[in-house]
mmCIF file of C-alpha atoms and ligand atoms in Angstrom:
data_model
loop_
_atom_site.group_PDB
_atom_site.id
_atom_site.type_symbol
_atom_site.label_atom_id
_atom_site.label_comp_id
_atom_site.label_asym_id
_atom_site.label_seq_id
_atom_site.Cartn_x
_atom_site.Cartn_y
_atom_site.Cartn_z
ATOM 1 C CA MET R 1 208.696 47.904 158.925
ATOM 2 C CA ALA R 2 205.728 50.301 159.256
ATOM 3 C CA SER R 3 202.298 48.704 159.024
ATOM 4 C CA ASN R 4 200.891 48.169 155.559
ATOM 5 C CA LYS R 5 199.006 51.006 153.966
ATOM 6 C CA LYS R 6 196.435 49.953 151.415
ATOM 7 C CA LEU R 7 196.393 51.740 148.072
ATOM 8 C CA LEU R 8 194.409 51.188 144.918
ATOM 9 C CA VAL R 9 196.173 52.462 141.811
ATOM 10 C CA LEU R 10 193.955 53.226 138.800
ATOM 11 C CA PRO R 11 196.162 54.459 135.919
ATOM 12 C CA GLY R 12 193.342 54.780 133.325
ATOM 13 C CA ASP R 13 193.982 55.883 129.747
ATOM 14 C CA GLY R 14 196.336 57.911 127.569
ATOM 15 C CA ILE R 15 199.268 59.282 129.549
ATOM 16 C CA GLY R 16 197.737 57.926 132.798
ATOM 17 C CA PRO R 17 199.714 54.649 132.758
ATOM 18 C CA GLU R 18 202.896 56.444 131.597
ATOM 19 C CA VAL R 19 202.993 58.942 134.467
ATOM 20 C CA MET R 20 201.758 56.382 136.994
ATOM 21 C CA GLY R 21 204.693 54.147 136.032
ATOM 22 C CA GLU R 22 207.076 56.816 137.341
ATOM 23 C CA VAL R 23 205.136 57.110 140.605
ATOM 24 C CA ARG R 24 205.396 53.359 141.064
ATOM 25 C CA ARG R 25 209.189 53.783 141.007
ATOM 26 C CA VAL R 26 208.936 56.307 143.838
ATOM 27 C CA ILE R 27 206.686 53.918 145.776
ATOM 28 C CA ASP R 28 209.228 51.107 145.251
ATOM 29 C CA TRP R 29 211.955 53.464 146.434
ATOM 30 C CA MET R 30 210.019 54.241 149.611
ATOM 31 C CA ASP R 31 209.484 50.562 150.218
ATOM 32 C CA LYS R 32 213.222 49.858 149.980
ATOM 33 C CA ARG R 33 214.743 53.011 151.463
ATOM 34 C CA ARG R 34 212.172 54.374 153.915
ATOM 35 C CA HIS R 35 210.816 51.002 154.981
ATOM 36 C CA VAL R 36 207.247 52.102 154.336
ATOM 37 C CA SER R 37 205.368 49.194 152.935
ATOM 38 C CA PHE R 38 202.353 49.781 150.721
ATOM 39 C CA ASP R 39 199.879 47.082 149.963
ATOM 40 C CA ILE R 40 199.105 48.007 146.349
ATOM 41 C CA GLY R 41 196.320 46.825 144.102
ATOM 42 C CA GLU R 42 195.944 48.003 140.529
ATOM 43 C CA ASP R 43 192.880 47.885 138.291
ATOM 44 C CA LEU R 44 191.285 49.125 135.099
ATOM 45 C CA VAL R 45 189.121 52.231 134.749
ATOM 46 C CA GLY R 46 187.891 54.423 131.903
ATOM 47 C CA GLY R 47 188.407 53.432 128.280
ATOM 48 C CA ALA R 48 190.728 50.590 129.283
ATOM 49 C CA SER R 49 187.909 49.104 131.346
ATOM 50 C CA ILE R 50 185.336 49.666 128.579
ATOM 51 C CA ASP R 51 187.585 47.758 126.168
ATOM 52 C CA ALA R 52 188.189 44.861 128.557
ATOM 53 C CA ARG R 53 184.906 44.713 130.486
ATOM 54 C CA GLY R 54 182.394 46.817 128.547
ATOM 55 C CA ILE R 55 181.931 49.404 131.310
ATOM 56 C CA ALA R 56 183.963 52.406 132.581
ATOM 57 C CA ILE R 57 184.193 51.014 136.090
ATOM 58 C CA THR R 58 182.914 47.710 137.438
ATOM 59 C CA GLU R 59 181.206 47.266 140.799
ATOM 60 C CA ALA R 60 184.145 45.115 141.884
ATOM 61 C CA VAL R 61 186.554 48.026 141.321
ATOM 62 C CA VAL R 62 184.249 50.373 143.257
ATOM 63 C CA GLU R 63 184.234 47.851 146.126
ATOM 64 C CA ARG R 64 188.039 47.631 146.017
ATOM 65 C CA ALA R 65 188.189 51.444 146.166
ATOM 66 C CA LYS R 66 185.959 51.418 149.242
ATOM 67 C CA SER R 67 188.139 48.873 151.009
ATOM 68 C CA VAL R 68 191.481 50.717 150.740
ATOM 69 C CA ASP R 69 192.964 53.693 152.614
ATOM 70 C CA ALA R 70 193.429 55.790 149.483
ATOM 71 C CA VAL R 71 192.939 55.695 145.719
ATOM 72 C CA LEU R 72 195.586 57.045 143.356
ATOM 73 C CA PHE R 73 193.864 57.861 140.078
ATOM 74 C CA GLY R 74 195.508 58.654 136.719
ATOM 75 C CA SER R 75 193.229 60.021 134.014
ATOM 76 C CA VAL R 76 190.550 58.655 131.732
ATOM 77 C CA GLY R 77 189.149 59.305 128.268
ATOM 78 C CA GLY R 78 190.295 59.749 124.704
ATOM 79 C CA PRO R 79 189.044 60.025 121.113
ATOM 80 C CA LYS R 80 188.635 56.247 120.817
ATOM 81 C CA TRP R 81 185.645 56.414 123.192
ATOM 82 C CA ASP R 82 184.276 59.854 122.243
ATOM 83 C CA THR R 83 181.457 58.405 120.153
ATOM 84 C CA LEU R 84 179.993 56.444 123.073
ATOM 85 C CA GLY R 85 176.857 57.931 124.636
ATOM 86 C CA PHE R 86 176.801 59.636 128.047
ATOM 87 C CA ALA R 87 175.629 56.377 129.619
ATOM 88 C CA ASN R 88 178.968 54.677 129.028
ATOM 89 C CA ARG R 89 181.769 57.188 128.758
ATOM 90 C CA PRO R 90 185.227 56.701 130.317
ATOM 91 C CA GLU R 91 184.633 59.814 132.486
ATOM 92 C CA LEU R 92 181.881 57.898 134.320
ATOM 93 C CA ALA R 93 184.648 56.077 136.194
ATOM 94 C CA ILE R 94 185.685 59.160 138.142
ATOM 95 C CA LEU R 95 182.108 60.420 138.611
ATOM 96 C CA THR R 96 181.060 57.029 139.979
ATOM 97 C CA LEU R 97 183.999 56.895 142.377
ATOM 98 C CA ARG R 98 183.295 60.403 143.713
ATOM 99 C CA LYS R 99 179.661 59.502 144.288
ATOM 100 C CA GLU R 100 180.167 56.006 145.711
ATOM 101 C CA LEU R 101 182.971 57.057 148.054
ATOM 102 C CA GLY R 102 181.061 60.178 149.162
ATOM 103 C CA LEU R 103 183.928 62.495 148.201
ATOM 104 C CA PHE R 104 182.600 65.988 148.887
ATOM 105 C CA ALA R 105 185.697 68.154 149.381
ATOM 106 C CA ASN R 106 187.980 68.799 146.441
ATOM 107 C CA LEU R 107 191.396 70.166 147.405
ATOM 108 C CA ARG R 108 193.320 72.026 144.737
ATOM 109 C CA PRO R 109 196.642 73.506 145.774
ATOM 110 C CA ALA R 110 198.137 76.300 143.673
ATOM 111 C CA THR R 111 201.830 76.375 144.430
ATOM 112 C CA VAL R 112 204.452 78.224 142.446
ATOM 113 C CA LEU R 113 207.766 76.396 142.603
ATOM 114 C CA GLU R 114 210.695 78.798 142.333
ATOM 115 C CA PRO R 115 212.238 77.165 139.220
ATOM 116 C CA LEU R 116 208.914 77.653 137.380
ATOM 117 C CA VAL R 117 208.184 81.185 138.497
ATOM 118 C CA ASP R 118 208.517 82.435 134.909
ATOM 119 C CA ALA R 119 205.961 79.892 133.616
ATOM 120 C CA SER R 120 203.108 81.961 135.037
ATOM 121 C CA THR R 121 201.479 84.588 132.855
ATOM 122 C CA LEU R 122 201.563 86.890 135.894
ATOM 123 C CA LYS R 123 204.663 88.824 136.923
ATOM 124 C CA PRO R 124 207.142 86.850 139.060
ATOM 125 C CA GLU R 125 206.836 89.370 141.913
ATOM 126 C CA VAL R 126 203.077 88.635 142.105
ATOM 127 C CA VAL R 127 203.282 84.828 142.173
ATOM 128 C CA ARG R 128 206.715 84.079 143.684
ATOM 129 C CA GLY R 129 206.276 81.811 146.717
ATOM 130 C CA LEU R 130 202.535 81.356 146.104
ATOM 131 C CA ASP R 131 201.116 78.516 148.206
ATOM 132 C CA LEU R 132 197.349 78.514 148.447
ATOM 133 C CA MET R 133 194.758 75.792 148.796
ATOM 134 C CA ILE R 134 191.239 75.923 147.403
ATOM 135 C CA VAL R 135 188.654 73.633 148.987
ATOM 136 C CA ARG R 136 185.717 73.229 146.635
ATOM 137 C CA GLU R 137 182.474 71.596 147.744
ATOM 138 C CA SER R 138 182.037 68.944 145.066
ATOM 139 C CA THR R 139 178.823 66.972 145.519
ATOM 140 C CA GLY R 140 176.204 69.686 146.076
ATOM 141 C CA GLY R 141 175.172 73.130 144.876
ATOM 142 C CA ILE R 142 173.841 74.130 141.494
ATOM 143 C CA TYR R 143 175.306 71.200 139.533
ATOM 144 C CA PHE R 144 173.096 68.777 141.464
ATOM 145 C CA GLY R 145 170.220 70.923 142.851
ATOM 146 C CA GLU R 146 166.581 70.276 141.966
ATOM 147 C CA PRO R 147 164.484 71.473 140.225
ATOM 148 C CA ARG R 148 166.483 71.659 137.039
ATOM 149 C CA GLY R 149 165.581 71.443 133.393
ATOM 150 C CA VAL R 150 164.409 73.251 130.290
ATOM 151 C CA GLU R 151 160.716 74.087 129.916
ATOM 152 C CA THR R 152 158.665 75.481 127.065
ATOM 153 C CA LEU R 153 156.835 78.703 127.870
ATOM 154 C CA PRO R 154 153.297 79.535 126.649
ATOM 155 C CA ASP R 155 154.723 81.688 123.848
ATOM 156 C CA GLY R 156 156.765 78.705 122.590
ATOM 157 C CA SER R 157 160.135 80.047 123.771
ATOM 158 C CA LYS R 158 162.198 78.062 126.257
ATOM 159 C CA ARG R 159 163.454 78.622 129.774
ATOM 160 C CA GLY R 160 166.392 76.759 131.306
ATOM 161 C CA PHE R 161 166.809 76.577 135.085
ATOM 162 C CA ASN R 162 169.062 75.114 137.772
ATOM 163 C CA THR R 163 168.898 75.433 141.521
ATOM 164 C CA GLU R 164 171.647 76.277 144.001
ATOM 165 C CA THR R 165 170.930 74.453 147.272
ATOM 166 C CA TYR R 166 173.085 73.956 150.359
ATOM 167 C CA SER R 167 172.040 72.491 153.706
ATOM 168 C CA THR R 168 173.656 73.245 157.060
ATOM 169 C CA MET R 169 175.207 69.765 157.068
ATOM 170 C CA GLU R 170 176.741 70.174 153.596
ATOM 171 C CA ILE R 171 178.217 73.565 154.491
ATOM 172 C CA GLU R 172 179.554 72.459 157.870
ATOM 173 C CA ARG R 173 181.319 69.342 156.634
ATOM 174 C CA VAL R 174 183.223 71.129 153.867
ATOM 175 C CA ALA R 175 183.970 74.142 156.081
ATOM 176 C CA ARG R 176 185.461 71.766 158.664
ATOM 177 C CA VAL R 177 187.865 70.462 156.019
ATOM 178 C CA GLY R 178 188.859 74.077 155.323
ATOM 179 C CA PHE R 179 189.341 74.951 159.001
ATOM 180 C CA ASP R 180 191.328 71.761 159.682
ATOM 181 C CA LEU R 181 193.609 72.441 156.709
ATOM 182 C CA ALA R 182 194.124 76.058 157.773
ATOM 183 C CA ARG R 183 195.257 74.866 161.204
ATOM 184 C CA LYS R 184 197.971 72.779 159.550
ATOM 185 C CA ARG R 185 199.078 75.697 157.358
ATOM 186 C CA GLN R 186 199.043 79.444 158.111
ATOM 187 C CA ASN R 187 195.811 79.231 160.134
ATOM 188 C CA ARG R 188 193.809 81.504 157.813
ATOM 189 C CA LEU R 189 190.553 80.566 156.086
ATOM 190 C CA CYS R 190 188.656 82.700 153.573
ATOM 191 C CA SER R 191 185.067 81.603 152.933
ATOM 192 C CA VAL R 192 183.755 82.616 149.510
ATOM 193 C CA GLU R 193 180.134 82.975 148.316
ATOM 194 C CA LYS R 194 177.698 85.621 147.109
ATOM 195 C CA ALA R 195 175.810 86.349 150.316
ATOM 196 C CA ASN R 196 174.888 89.750 148.883
ATOM 197 C CA VAL R 197 172.627 88.322 146.155
ATOM 198 C CA MET R 198 171.933 84.639 146.977
ATOM 199 C CA GLU R 199 170.005 83.204 149.931
ATOM 200 C CA SER R 200 172.083 80.031 149.781
ATOM 201 C CA GLY R 201 175.166 82.251 149.996
ATOM 202 C CA LEU R 202 173.789 84.026 153.045
ATOM 203 C CA LEU R 203 173.131 80.699 154.757
ATOM 204 C CA TRP R 204 176.658 79.579 153.810
ATOM 205 C CA ARG R 205 178.113 82.662 155.510
ATOM 206 C CA GLN R 206 175.970 82.233 158.638
ATOM 207 C CA VAL R 207 176.806 78.539 159.010
ATOM 208 C CA VAL R 208 180.555 79.084 158.521
ATOM 209 C CA THR R 209 180.514 81.962 161.023
ATOM 210 C CA ALA R 210 178.664 79.890 163.640
ATOM 211 C CA LEU R 211 180.977 76.899 163.137
ATOM 212 C CA HIS R 212 183.976 79.188 163.515
ATOM 213 C CA GLN R 213 182.702 80.559 166.839
ATOM 214 C CA ARG R 214 181.770 77.110 168.087
ATOM 215 C CA GLU R 215 184.725 74.951 167.051
ATOM 216 C CA TYR R 216 187.513 76.970 165.415
ATOM 217 C CA PRO R 217 187.873 80.358 167.204
ATOM 218 C CA ASP R 218 191.683 80.048 166.924
ATOM 219 C CA VAL R 219 191.568 80.152 163.088
ATOM 220 C CA GLU R 220 191.533 83.561 161.386
ATOM 221 C CA LEU R 221 188.320 83.612 159.319
ATOM 222 C CA SER R 222 187.409 86.095 156.590
ATOM 223 C CA HIS R 223 184.533 86.210 154.103
ATOM 224 C CA MET R 224 184.695 87.348 150.496
ATOM 225 C CA TYR R 225 182.242 87.618 147.605
ATOM 226 C CA ALA R 226 183.184 85.300 144.750
ATOM 227 C CA ASP R 227 183.582 88.054 142.152
ATOM 228 C CA ASN R 228 185.944 89.957 144.429
ATOM 229 C CA CYS R 229 187.845 86.726 145.107
ATOM 230 C CA ALA R 230 188.433 86.215 141.357
ATOM 231 C CA MET R 231 189.845 89.733 141.167
ATOM 232 C CA GLN R 232 191.981 89.315 144.299
ATOM 233 C CA LEU R 233 193.405 86.011 143.031
ATOM 234 C CA VAL R 234 194.857 87.810 140.037
ATOM 235 C CA ARG R 235 195.758 91.047 141.882
ATOM 236 C CA ASN R 236 197.453 89.585 144.949
ATOM 237 C CA PRO R 237 197.083 85.787 145.225
ATOM 238 C CA ARG R 238 199.530 85.507 148.114
ATOM 239 C CA GLN R 239 197.037 87.130 150.499
ATOM 240 C CA PHE R 240 195.243 83.749 150.700
ATOM 241 C CA ASP R 241 196.072 80.639 152.701
ATOM 242 C CA VAL R 242 192.991 78.370 152.434
ATOM 243 C CA ILE R 243 189.835 79.261 150.506
ATOM 244 C CA VAL R 244 186.610 77.285 151.015
ATOM 245 C CA THR R 245 183.769 77.718 148.568
ATOM 246 C CA THR R 246 180.787 76.211 146.756
ATOM 247 C CA ASN R 247 180.853 73.787 143.855
ATOM 248 C CA LEU R 248 180.187 76.392 141.161
ATOM 249 C CA PHE R 249 182.486 79.112 142.465
ATOM 250 C CA GLY R 250 185.148 76.532 143.315
ATOM 251 C CA ASP R 251 185.043 75.187 139.778
ATOM 252 C CA LEU R 252 185.842 78.609 138.368
ATOM 253 C CA LEU R 253 188.208 79.874 141.056
ATOM 254 C CA SER R 254 190.302 76.702 141.213
ATOM 255 C CA ASP R 255 190.856 76.750 137.450
ATOM 256 C CA LEU R 256 191.797 80.391 137.667
ATOM 257 C CA ALA R 257 194.182 79.715 140.550
ATOM 258 C CA SER R 258 195.771 76.725 138.831
ATOM 259 C CA MET R 259 196.792 78.887 135.908
ATOM 260 C CA LEU R 260 198.614 81.252 138.265
ATOM 261 C CA THR R 261 201.185 78.473 138.338
ATOM 262 C CA GLY R 262 201.340 78.250 134.547
ATOM 263 C CA SER R 263 201.495 74.513 133.883
ATOM 264 C CA LEU R 264 198.879 71.768 133.775
ATOM 265 C CA GLY R 265 201.468 68.983 134.049
ATOM 266 C CA MET R 266 202.445 70.157 137.548
ATOM 267 C CA LEU R 267 199.108 70.275 139.380
ATOM 268 C CA PRO R 268 197.859 67.639 141.831
ATOM 269 C CA SER R 269 194.504 67.394 143.608
ATOM 270 C CA ALA R 270 192.742 65.443 146.336
ATOM 271 C CA THR R 271 189.091 64.698 146.961
ATOM 272 C CA LEU R 272 188.115 63.754 150.495
ATOM 273 C CA GLY R 273 185.063 62.176 152.096
ATOM 274 C CA LEU R 274 183.816 62.089 155.673
ATOM 275 C CA ALA R 275 186.083 60.740 158.401
ATOM 276 C CA ASP R 276 184.849 57.569 160.093
ATOM 277 C CA GLU R 277 185.029 56.905 163.854
ATOM 278 C CA SER R 278 188.700 55.937 163.614
ATOM 279 C CA GLY R 279 189.454 59.231 161.840
ATOM 280 C CA ARG R 280 190.037 57.541 158.489
ATOM 281 C CA ARG R 281 188.702 59.439 155.484
ATOM 282 C CA ARG R 282 187.898 57.992 152.104
ATOM 283 C CA ALA R 283 190.141 59.810 149.654
ATOM 284 C CA LEU R 284 191.108 59.933 146.001
ATOM 285 C CA TYR R 285 194.172 61.678 144.588
ATOM 286 C CA GLU R 286 194.641 62.619 140.946
ATOM 287 C CA PRO R 287 196.413 65.153 138.754
ATOM 288 C CA ILE R 288 194.317 68.020 137.364
ATOM 289 C CA HIS R 289 195.213 67.127 133.802
ATOM 290 C CA GLY R 290 193.378 64.654 131.591
ATOM 291 C CA SER R 291 194.661 61.756 129.510
ATOM 292 C CA ALA R 292 196.363 64.084 126.973
ATOM 293 C CA PRO R 293 195.664 61.901 123.898
ATOM 294 C CA ASP R 294 197.716 64.263 121.719
ATOM 295 C CA ILE R 295 200.952 63.156 123.422
ATOM 296 C CA ALA R 296 199.982 59.687 124.741
ATOM 297 C CA GLY R 297 202.429 56.922 123.859
ATOM 298 C CA LYS R 298 205.243 59.340 123.023
ATOM 299 C CA GLY R 299 206.948 59.139 126.410
ATOM 300 C CA ILE R 300 207.034 62.917 126.801
ATOM 301 C CA ALA R 301 204.302 63.569 129.401
ATOM 302 C CA ASN R 302 205.213 65.394 132.586
ATOM 303 C CA PRO R 303 204.949 62.896 135.493
ATOM 304 C CA LEU R 304 205.260 65.538 138.246
ATOM 305 C CA ALA R 305 201.519 66.247 138.748
ATOM 306 C CA GLN R 306 200.989 62.536 139.375
ATOM 307 C CA MET R 307 204.015 62.441 141.725
ATOM 308 C CA LEU R 308 202.744 65.468 143.621
ATOM 309 C CA SER R 309 199.312 63.786 143.870
ATOM 310 C CA PHE R 310 201.082 60.880 145.567
ATOM 311 C CA ALA R 311 202.774 63.362 147.930
ATOM 312 C CA MET R 312 199.308 64.735 148.815
ATOM 313 C CA LEU R 313 198.158 61.170 149.460
ATOM 314 C CA LEU R 314 200.993 60.660 151.945
ATOM 315 C CA ARG R 315 200.182 63.949 153.688
ATOM 316 C CA TYR R 316 196.386 63.732 153.902
ATOM 317 C CA SER R 317 195.674 60.006 154.088
ATOM 318 C CA PHE R 318 198.675 58.893 156.147
ATOM 319 C CA ASP R 319 199.871 62.028 157.940
ATOM 320 C CA MET R 320 203.329 61.414 156.454
ATOM 321 C CA GLU R 321 204.294 65.068 156.251
ATOM 322 C CA ASP R 322 208.060 64.463 156.120
ATOM 323 C CA ASP R 323 207.808 61.978 153.267
ATOM 324 C CA ALA R 324 205.381 64.217 151.342
ATOM 325 C CA ALA R 325 207.741 67.175 151.743
ATOM 326 C CA MET R 326 210.682 64.981 150.699
ATOM 327 C CA ILE R 327 209.002 64.076 147.390
ATOM 328 C CA GLU R 328 207.942 67.676 146.765
ATOM 329 C CA GLY R 329 211.486 68.841 147.510
ATOM 330 C CA ALA R 330 212.953 66.256 145.111
ATOM 331 C CA CYS R 331 210.621 67.473 142.323
ATOM 332 C CA THR R 332 211.638 71.098 142.945
ATOM 333 C CA ARG R 333 215.345 70.261 142.898
ATOM 334 C CA VAL R 334 215.013 68.331 139.633
ATOM 335 C CA LEU R 335 213.409 71.413 138.074
ATOM 336 C CA ALA R 336 216.063 73.667 139.596
ATOM 337 C CA SER R 337 218.721 71.477 137.950
ATOM 338 C CA GLY R 338 217.276 72.521 134.588
ATOM 339 C CA LEU R 339 215.502 69.318 133.530
ATOM 340 C CA ARG R 340 212.162 69.924 131.829
ATOM 341 C CA THR R 341 209.527 67.875 130.040
ATOM 342 C CA ALA R 342 208.249 69.499 126.841
ATOM 343 C CA ASP R 343 205.212 71.158 128.463
ATOM 344 C CA ILE R 344 207.348 73.282 130.806
ATOM 345 C CA MET R 345 210.403 73.673 128.561
ATOM 346 C CA ALA R 346 212.245 76.994 129.019
ATOM 347 C CA PRO R 347 215.306 78.548 127.326
ATOM 348 C CA GLY R 348 218.577 77.106 128.611
ATOM 349 C CA CYS R 349 216.957 73.978 130.084
ATOM 350 C CA ALA R 350 217.355 70.352 128.963
ATOM 351 C CA ARG R 351 214.302 68.634 127.474
ATOM 352 C CA VAL R 352 213.793 65.135 128.904
ATOM 353 C CA SER R 353 211.327 62.261 128.605
ATOM 354 C CA THR R 354 208.753 61.115 131.178
ATOM 355 C CA HIS R 355 211.059 58.313 132.218
ATOM 356 C CA VAL R 356 214.193 60.451 132.600
ATOM 357 C CA MET R 357 212.200 62.915 134.710
ATOM 358 C CA GLY R 358 211.055 60.035 136.932
ATOM 359 C CA GLU R 359 214.626 58.719 137.232
ATOM 360 C CA ALA R 360 215.867 62.183 138.174
ATOM 361 C CA VAL R 361 213.314 62.428 141.008
ATOM 362 C CA VAL R 362 214.419 59.041 142.357
ATOM 363 C CA ARG R 363 218.080 60.158 142.156
ATOM 364 C CA GLU R 364 217.238 63.264 144.194
ATOM 365 C CA LEU R 365 215.474 61.061 146.744
ATOM 366 C CA ASP R 366 218.612 58.920 146.933
ATOM 367 C CA LYS R 367 220.665 62.006 147.742
ATOM 368 C CA VAL R 368 218.514 63.061 150.709
ATOM 369 C CA SER R 369 218.472 59.599 152.215
ATOM 370 C CA ALA R 370 222.173 58.863 151.572
HETATM 371 P P1 LIG V 1 194.193 67.292 128.954
HETATM 372 O O1 LIG V 1 194.485 67.784 130.338
HETATM 373 O O2 LIG V 1 194.277 65.844 128.748
HETATM 374 O O3 LIG V 1 195.200 68.010 127.931
HETATM 375 C C1 LIG V 1 195.235 69.424 127.694
HETATM 376 C C2 LIG V 1 196.601 69.797 127.098
HETATM 377 O O4 LIG V 1 197.600 69.735 128.123
HETATM 378 C C3 LIG V 1 197.063 68.857 125.993
HETATM 379 O O5 LIG V 1 197.741 69.581 125.010
HETATM 380 C C4 LIG V 1 198.018 67.909 126.701
HETATM 381 O O6 LIG V 1 199.017 67.377 125.865
HETATM 382 C C5 LIG V 1 198.614 68.797 127.785
HETATM 383 N N1 LIG V 1 198.950 68.028 128.999
HETATM 384 C C6 LIG V 1 198.072 67.565 129.919
HETATM 385 N N2 LIG V 1 198.726 66.878 130.869
HETATM 386 C C7 LIG V 1 200.029 66.907 130.545
HETATM 387 C C8 LIG V 1 201.208 66.354 131.127
HETATM 388 N N3 LIG V 1 201.178 65.633 132.277
HETATM 389 N N4 LIG V 1 202.382 66.565 130.512
HETATM 390 C C9 LIG V 1 202.445 67.295 129.384
HETATM 391 N N5 LIG V 1 201.382 67.839 128.781
HETATM 392 C C10 LIG V 1 200.174 67.648 129.349
HETATM 393 O O7 LIG V 1 192.757 67.861 128.584
HETATM 394 P P2 LIG V 1 191.841 67.584 127.287
HETATM 395 O O8 LIG V 1 192.709 67.517 126.076
HETATM 396 O O9 LIG V 1 190.769 68.573 127.364
HETATM 397 O O10 LIG V 1 191.200 66.153 127.538
HETATM 398 C C11 LIG V 1 191.706 64.920 127.011
HETATM 399 C C12 LIG V 1 190.892 63.758 127.560
HETATM 400 O O11 LIG V 1 191.079 63.699 128.993
HETATM 401 C C13 LIG V 1 189.382 63.902 127.332
HETATM 402 O O12 LIG V 1 188.870 62.646 127.006
HETATM 403 C C14 LIG V 1 188.868 64.391 128.673
HETATM 404 O O13 LIG V 1 187.522 64.032 128.895
HETATM 405 C C15 LIG V 1 189.798 63.667 129.620
HETATM 406 N N6 LIG V 1 189.933 64.292 130.963
HETATM 407 C C16 LIG V 1 189.971 63.432 132.002
HETATM 408 C C17 LIG V 1 190.147 63.919 133.279
HETATM 409 C C18 LIG V 1 190.197 62.926 134.422
HETATM 410 O O14 LIG V 1 190.440 61.768 134.186
HETATM 411 N N7 LIG V 1 189.982 63.344 135.662
HETATM 412 C C19 LIG V 1 190.312 65.297 133.507
HETATM 413 C C20 LIG V 1 190.312 66.153 132.385
HETATM 414 C C21 LIG V 1 190.125 65.634 131.110
#
C-alpha cells in the first residue's frame, strides 16, 4: 500500500456536496483498486459553516488546510447568504484560504475533449485538440496594489484609482511555475503583459527574460501583449502551450479561454503556493463553477469539473500522472459513449443525473483496471 496522502475535502454549498460525493466514489475506487490510500478529512466552509459556526471558515479549518498535502474545494455561496455584509460572506472562505496558504499561482487549463468539440462557440477546426494552460498570478497586481481608493477633487467631482505593482520576487515565483509546467508539457511558455504602455509590464518582461536565460534556457519563451493575446486566443488558440500572466490580464484571459471549451461544468483549476524545502507545495483544487443555486438539490449538476480537479490534484500535488490521465480518460470515454448531464446535453445523447454520470466514470475506471 502506497504511503498515505493527506487531503482535506471542503464541499461547501449548493451543488458542491453533490459533485464532491461523486469524486469520493472515485477516491474509494482508487483506494480499493489502485491501492492508493488517502487520509481524508472533511469540513465545513462557506454558507454551511456560517449556519453551523457563524463564520465562513474557522481558524481550525484553516489550520487543517495548512497541515495537509492538498485541499479539494467544492464551491461556496448562494441566495440564502446574499444579504450578509462583505465581512461575513461565504466567499470569504476561499479568499481566506488563498491568502493563508500563500496560493499565488492559479492554473486554469482549457482543454477541448473530442466528444464536446461542438459545445464551443468557435468552429471545431479551430478548437479541436485544444490543450492550453493559463497561469495567472493571483495574489498581487492591481487588485491588491496600493494606493487605491476614490478621492474627491477640488471641483467636487471624484477620481477612482488603483495601482498595478509587481516586484521581482512576485514575477519570478509565478514565472517559475510557468516554466516548470512548460517543461512537463510541450516546453513552450508565452509571457503576457503590456510592456509597451506599463512600467510594471516592462519589468515583468525583463524579469521573465532574465530568469529564462539563467534557469530555463531549454524552454521556448515568447512574449505577447495582452490585447494581442486575447485576439490570438480566439483566432488560433492551439498556438499556445502555457501562458503566464498578471492577475488582471489572467482574470480576463482565463475566462475567455475557458469559454473556448464551451461548458462551465467541465472546467477544473488549481492554485499553488511556494514549494518548501522538501519540494511540497501548498495547493488547492476546485472547479471553475460556483455553487449553482438554480440547480442545487436537483441531482442534475455535472460532476466532471470536480472530478477533473481531483485529477489535477493527483498530477500536481502527488506526481501521479498515470492516475490523473486514467481519470481524465474515463471522463472522456463516458462523454464519447453519449452520456450527458443537462448542461452539456446535445442531440442524440442520453441525459443523465449527477449520480449516473459518477457511476459511469467508475465503470470506465473498472474497465481499464480489469
Ligand atoms: P455558477 O457557476 O454557480 O452558475 C452559473 C450557471 O452555470 C448556472 O446556470 C448553473 O446552473 C450552471 N452551472 C454551474 N456549474 C454547473 C455544473 N457543475 N453543472 C451544471 N450546471 C452548472 O455561477 P453564479 O450563478 O454566478 O454563482 C452562484 C453562487 O456561486 C454565487 O453565490 C457565487 O458567489 C458563487 N461562486 C462561488 C465560487 C467558488 O466557490 N469558488 C465561484 C463562482 C461563484
